[in-house]
Amino acid sequence: MDRGERRNAAWGRRFVVLVTMLLAASCSVAQSSKLSRDLQALPSAATVRVVTQYYNPPTSTDLNTAKALGASNGKGLGLVKGFRFTISQGQLTKLISQDSNIKYISLDRPLRGAMNNAVPAVGADIARSLGYDGTGVGVAVIDSGVNPVWDLTQAGTSKVSRIVYSQNFDPSVTTTSDLYGHGTQIAT
């Protein structure tokens, strides 16, 4: 092999190493882009509650893959094609690499309602200061219907609905069930 051939062979090996490094880096970037930044910042030994969103509704294969990596306390989140798990942060990149159906993983952050704009807008702060709390007040919701969801049960019971009357005003629909979700969302 002459000097030019050796130089071309050395350049070829460097090229293969460079391409391999780029592919490995792109796989790492693809995996980290599926993991929220706050999860990436946590120590790998941390046990975290996460919401795992999937491209397609999660199957038993997806769930078994997560369980095999130590995930527990699973709960389905159908509307977002997701599942909530408790898992070690260090296992998340492995989970992403083993399950191509995973779209994104984020922390399961606690949420709470904030009425800081609504309360003063309707004068509820004034009513509260006068001792009114809404006891005995009925509310009519004219919308796409209201489904009897658990949010609409009486406090202290799990079976008694606060929906006292339903009527359908649309002759093309034969039910008072909420077919679109909007009325139920407004009522709750």
CSV table of C-alpha atoms in Angstrom, one decimal:
chain,number,residue,atom,x,y,z
A,1,MET,CA,0.0,0.0,0.0
A,2,ASP,CA,1.5,3.3,-1.0
A,3,ARG,CA,1.4,6.5,1.0
A,4,GLY,CA,-1.8,7.9,-0.8
A,5,GLU,CA,-3.7,4.6,-0.2
A,6,ARG,CA,-2.7,4.7,3.5
A,7,ARG,CA,-3.8,8.3,3.8
A,8,ASN,CA,-7.2,7.4,2.2
A,9,ALA,CA,-7.6,4.4,4.5
A,10,ALA,CA,-6.8,6.5,7.6
A,11,TRP,CA,-9.2,9.2,6.4
A,12,GLY,CA,-11.9,6.5,5.8
A,13,ARG,CA,-11.4,5.2,9.4
A,14,ARG,CA,-11.7,8.7,10.8
A,15,PHE,CA,-14.9,9.2,8.7
A,16,VAL,CA,-16.4,6.0,10.1
A,17,VAL,CA,-15.6,7.0,13.7
A,18,LEU,CA,-17.0,10.5,13.1
A,19,VAL,CA,-20.2,9.2,11.6
A,20,THR,CA,-20.6,6.7,14.5
A,21,MET,CA,-20.1,9.5,17.0
A,22,LEU,CA,-22.7,11.7,15.2
A,23,LEU,CA,-25.2,8.9,15.1
A,24,ALA,CA,-24.7,8.1,18.8
A,25,ALA,CA,-25.1,11.8,19.6
A,26,SER,CA,-28.2,12.1,17.6
A,27,CYS,CA,-29.7,9.1,19.3
A,28,SER,CA,-28.8,10.7,22.7
A,29,VAL,CA,-30.4,14.0,21.6
A,30,ALA,CA,-33.5,12.2,20.4
A,31,GLN,CA,-33.8,10.4,23.7
A,32,SER,CA,-33.2,13.6,25.7
A,33,SER,CA,-35.7,15.5,23.6
A,34,LYS,CA,-38.4,13.1,24.8
A,35,LEU,CA,-37.5,13.8,28.4
A,36,SER,CA,-38.5,17.1,30.1
A,37,ARG,CA,-35.7,19.4,31.1
A,38,ASP,CA,-36.6,19.2,34.8
A,39,LEU,CA,-36.4,15.4,34.7
A,40,GLN,CA,-33.0,15.6,33.0
A,41,ALA,CA,-31.7,17.8,35.9
A,42,LEU,CA,-32.7,15.3,38.6
A,43,PRO,CA,-30.1,12.8,40.0
A,44,SER,CA,-30.4,9.4,38.5
A,45,ALA,CA,-31.1,7.8,41.9
A,46,ALA,CA,-34.2,9.9,42.4
A,47,THR,CA,-37.6,8.2,42.4
A,48,VAL,CA,-40.1,10.3,40.5
A,49,ARG,CA,-43.7,10.3,39.4
A,50,VAL,CA,-43.9,10.9,35.7
A,51,VAL,CA,-46.5,11.2,33.0
A,52,THR,CA,-45.5,9.2,30.0
A,53,GLN,CA,-47.2,10.2,26.8
A,54,TYR,CA,-47.4,7.8,23.9
A,55,TYR,CA,-47.8,8.2,20.1
A,56,ASN,CA,-50.5,5.5,20.1
A,57,PRO,CA,-52.6,4.4,23.2
A,58,PRO,CA,-50.3,2.4,25.4
A,59,THR,CA,-50.5,-1.4,25.0
A,60,SER,CA,-49.7,-4.1,27.5
A,61,THR,CA,-46.3,-4.4,25.8
A,62,ASP,CA,-45.6,-0.7,26.6
A,63,LEU,CA,-46.8,-1.2,30.2
A,64,ASN,CA,-44.8,-4.4,30.7
A,65,THR,CA,-41.6,-2.6,29.3
A,66,ALA,CA,-42.1,0.1,32.0
A,67,LYS,CA,-42.8,-2.4,34.8
A,68,ALA,CA,-39.7,-4.4,33.8
A,69,LEU,CA,-37.6,-1.3,34.5
A,70,GLY,CA,-39.2,-0.9,38.0
A,71,ALA,CA,-42.2,1.4,37.2
A,72,SER,CA,-45.0,1.1,39.6
A,73,ASN,CA,-48.3,2.8,40.6
A,74,GLY,CA,-49.4,3.0,37.0
A,75,LYS,CA,-52.6,4.9,36.1
A,76,GLY,CA,-54.0,5.2,32.6
A,77,LEU,CA,-54.5,8.7,31.2
A,78,GLY,CA,-56.7,8.0,28.2
A,79,LEU,CA,-57.3,11.5,26.8
A,80,VAL,CA,-53.6,12.1,26.4
A,81,LYS,CA,-52.7,8.6,25.4
A,82,GLY,CA,-50.6,8.3,28.5
A,83,PHE,CA,-49.8,6.6,31.7
A,84,ARG,CA,-48.6,7.9,35.1
A,85,PHE,CA,-45.8,5.9,36.7
A,86,THR,CA,-43.4,6.1,39.7
A,87,ILE,CA,-40.0,5.1,38.5
A,88,SER,CA,-36.3,5.8,39.1
A,89,GLN,CA,-35.0,8.8,37.0
A,90,GLY,CA,-32.0,6.7,35.9
A,91,GLN,CA,-34.3,4.2,34.1
A,92,LEU,CA,-36.1,6.8,32.0
A,93,THR,CA,-33.6,7.0,29.1
A,94,LYS,CA,-33.5,3.2,29.1
A,95,LEU,CA,-37.3,3.2,28.9
A,96,ILE,CA,-37.3,5.6,26.0
A,97,SER,CA,-34.7,3.5,24.1
A,98,GLN,CA,-36.7,0.3,24.6
A,99,ASP,CA,-40.2,1.7,23.7
A,100,SER,CA,-40.5,3.5,20.4
A,101,ASN,CA,-44.1,4.4,21.1
A,102,ILE,CA,-43.1,6.9,23.8
A,103,LYS,CA,-43.6,10.5,22.7
A,104,TYR,CA,-42.6,12.5,25.8
A,105,ILE,CA,-42.0,12.0,29.5
A,106,SER,CA,-42.5,14.8,32.1
A,107,LEU,CA,-42.8,15.1,35.8
A,108,ASP,CA,-46.3,14.6,37.2
A,109,ARG,CA,-46.6,18.0,38.7
A,110,PRO,CA,-49.3,18.7,41.3
A,111,LEU,CA,-52.0,21.1,40.1
A,112,ARG,CA,-54.6,23.2,41.9
A,113,GLY,CA,-57.2,25.6,40.7
A,114,ALA,CA,-56.6,29.3,40.8
A,115,MET,CA,-59.6,31.5,41.0
A,116,ASN,CA,-57.6,34.7,41.5
A,117,ASN,CA,-59.2,36.4,38.4
A,118,ALA,CA,-62.7,34.8,38.5
A,119,VAL,CA,-63.5,35.5,42.1
A,120,PRO,CA,-63.3,39.3,41.9
A,121,ALA,CA,-64.7,39.4,38.4
A,122,VAL,CA,-68.1,38.0,39.6
A,123,GLY,CA,-68.0,39.6,43.1
A,124,ALA,CA,-67.6,36.3,44.9
A,125,ASP,CA,-65.2,37.9,47.3
A,126,ILE,CA,-67.9,40.4,48.4
A,127,ALA,CA,-70.4,37.6,48.8
A,128,ARG,CA,-68.0,35.6,50.9
A,129,SER,CA,-67.2,38.6,53.1
A,130,LEU,CA,-71.0,38.9,53.7
A,131,GLY,CA,-71.2,35.3,54.8
A,132,TYR,CA,-72.7,33.8,51.6
A,133,ASP,CA,-71.2,30.4,50.6
A,134,GLY,CA,-73.6,29.2,47.9
A,135,THR,CA,-75.5,26.8,50.1
A,136,GLY,CA,-79.0,26.3,48.7
A,137,VAL,CA,-78.3,28.0,45.4
A,138,GLY,CA,-79.2,26.1,42.2
A,139,VAL,CA,-77.5,26.7,38.9
A,140,ALA,CA,-78.9,26.0,35.5
A,141,VAL,CA,-76.5,24.9,32.8
A,142,ILE,CA,-77.8,25.2,29.2
A,143,ASP,CA,-75.2,23.5,27.1
A,144,SER,CA,-74.4,20.3,25.3
A,145,GLY,CA,-75.6,18.2,28.2
A,146,VAL,CA,-74.1,17.2,31.6
A,147,ASN,CA,-72.8,13.7,32.3
A,148,PRO,CA,-73.0,12.4,35.9
A,149,VAL,CA,-69.3,12.5,36.7
A,150,TRP,CA,-67.9,12.1,40.2
A,151,ASP,CA,-67.1,15.8,40.4
A,152,LEU,CA,-70.9,16.4,40.5
A,153,THR,CA,-71.6,14.3,43.5
A,154,GLN,CA,-72.6,15.7,46.9
A,155,ALA,CA,-69.7,16.2,49.3
A,156,GLY,CA,-69.3,13.4,51.7
A,157,THR,CA,-70.9,10.8,49.5
A,158,SER,CA,-69.8,9.1,46.3
A,159,LYS,CA,-73.2,8.1,44.9
A,160,VAL,CA,-75.6,11.0,45.2
A,161,SER,CA,-75.5,13.3,42.2
A,162,ARG,CA,-76.1,17.0,42.4
A,163,ILE,CA,-77.7,17.0,38.9
A,164,VAL,CA,-81.4,17.3,39.8
A,165,TYR,CA,-82.9,17.8,36.3
A,166,SER,CA,-81.9,17.3,32.7
A,167,GLN,CA,-83.8,18.2,29.5
A,168,ASN,CA,-83.0,17.9,25.9
A,169,PHE,CA,-84.1,20.9,23.7
A,170,ASP,CA,-82.6,19.5,20.4
A,171,PRO,CA,-85.1,17.3,18.6
A,172,SER,CA,-82.3,15.8,16.5
A,173,VAL,CA,-80.7,14.3,19.7
A,174,THR,CA,-82.4,11.6,21.7
A,175,THR,CA,-80.3,11.9,24.9
A,176,THR,CA,-79.5,14.4,27.7
A,177,SER,CA,-76.0,12.9,28.0
A,178,ASP,CA,-73.2,15.3,27.1
A,179,LEU,CA,-72.0,14.0,23.7
A,180,TYR,CA,-69.3,16.7,23.4
A,181,GLY,CA,-67.9,17.2,26.9
A,182,HIS,CA,-68.3,21.0,27.0
A,183,GLY,CA,-71.5,21.1,29.2
A,184,THR,CA,-69.9,18.7,31.7
A,185,GLN,CA,-66.7,20.7,31.9
A,186,ILE,CA,-68.7,23.9,32.5
A,187,ALA,CA,-70.9,22.3,35.2
A,188,THR,CA,-67.9,20.9,37.1
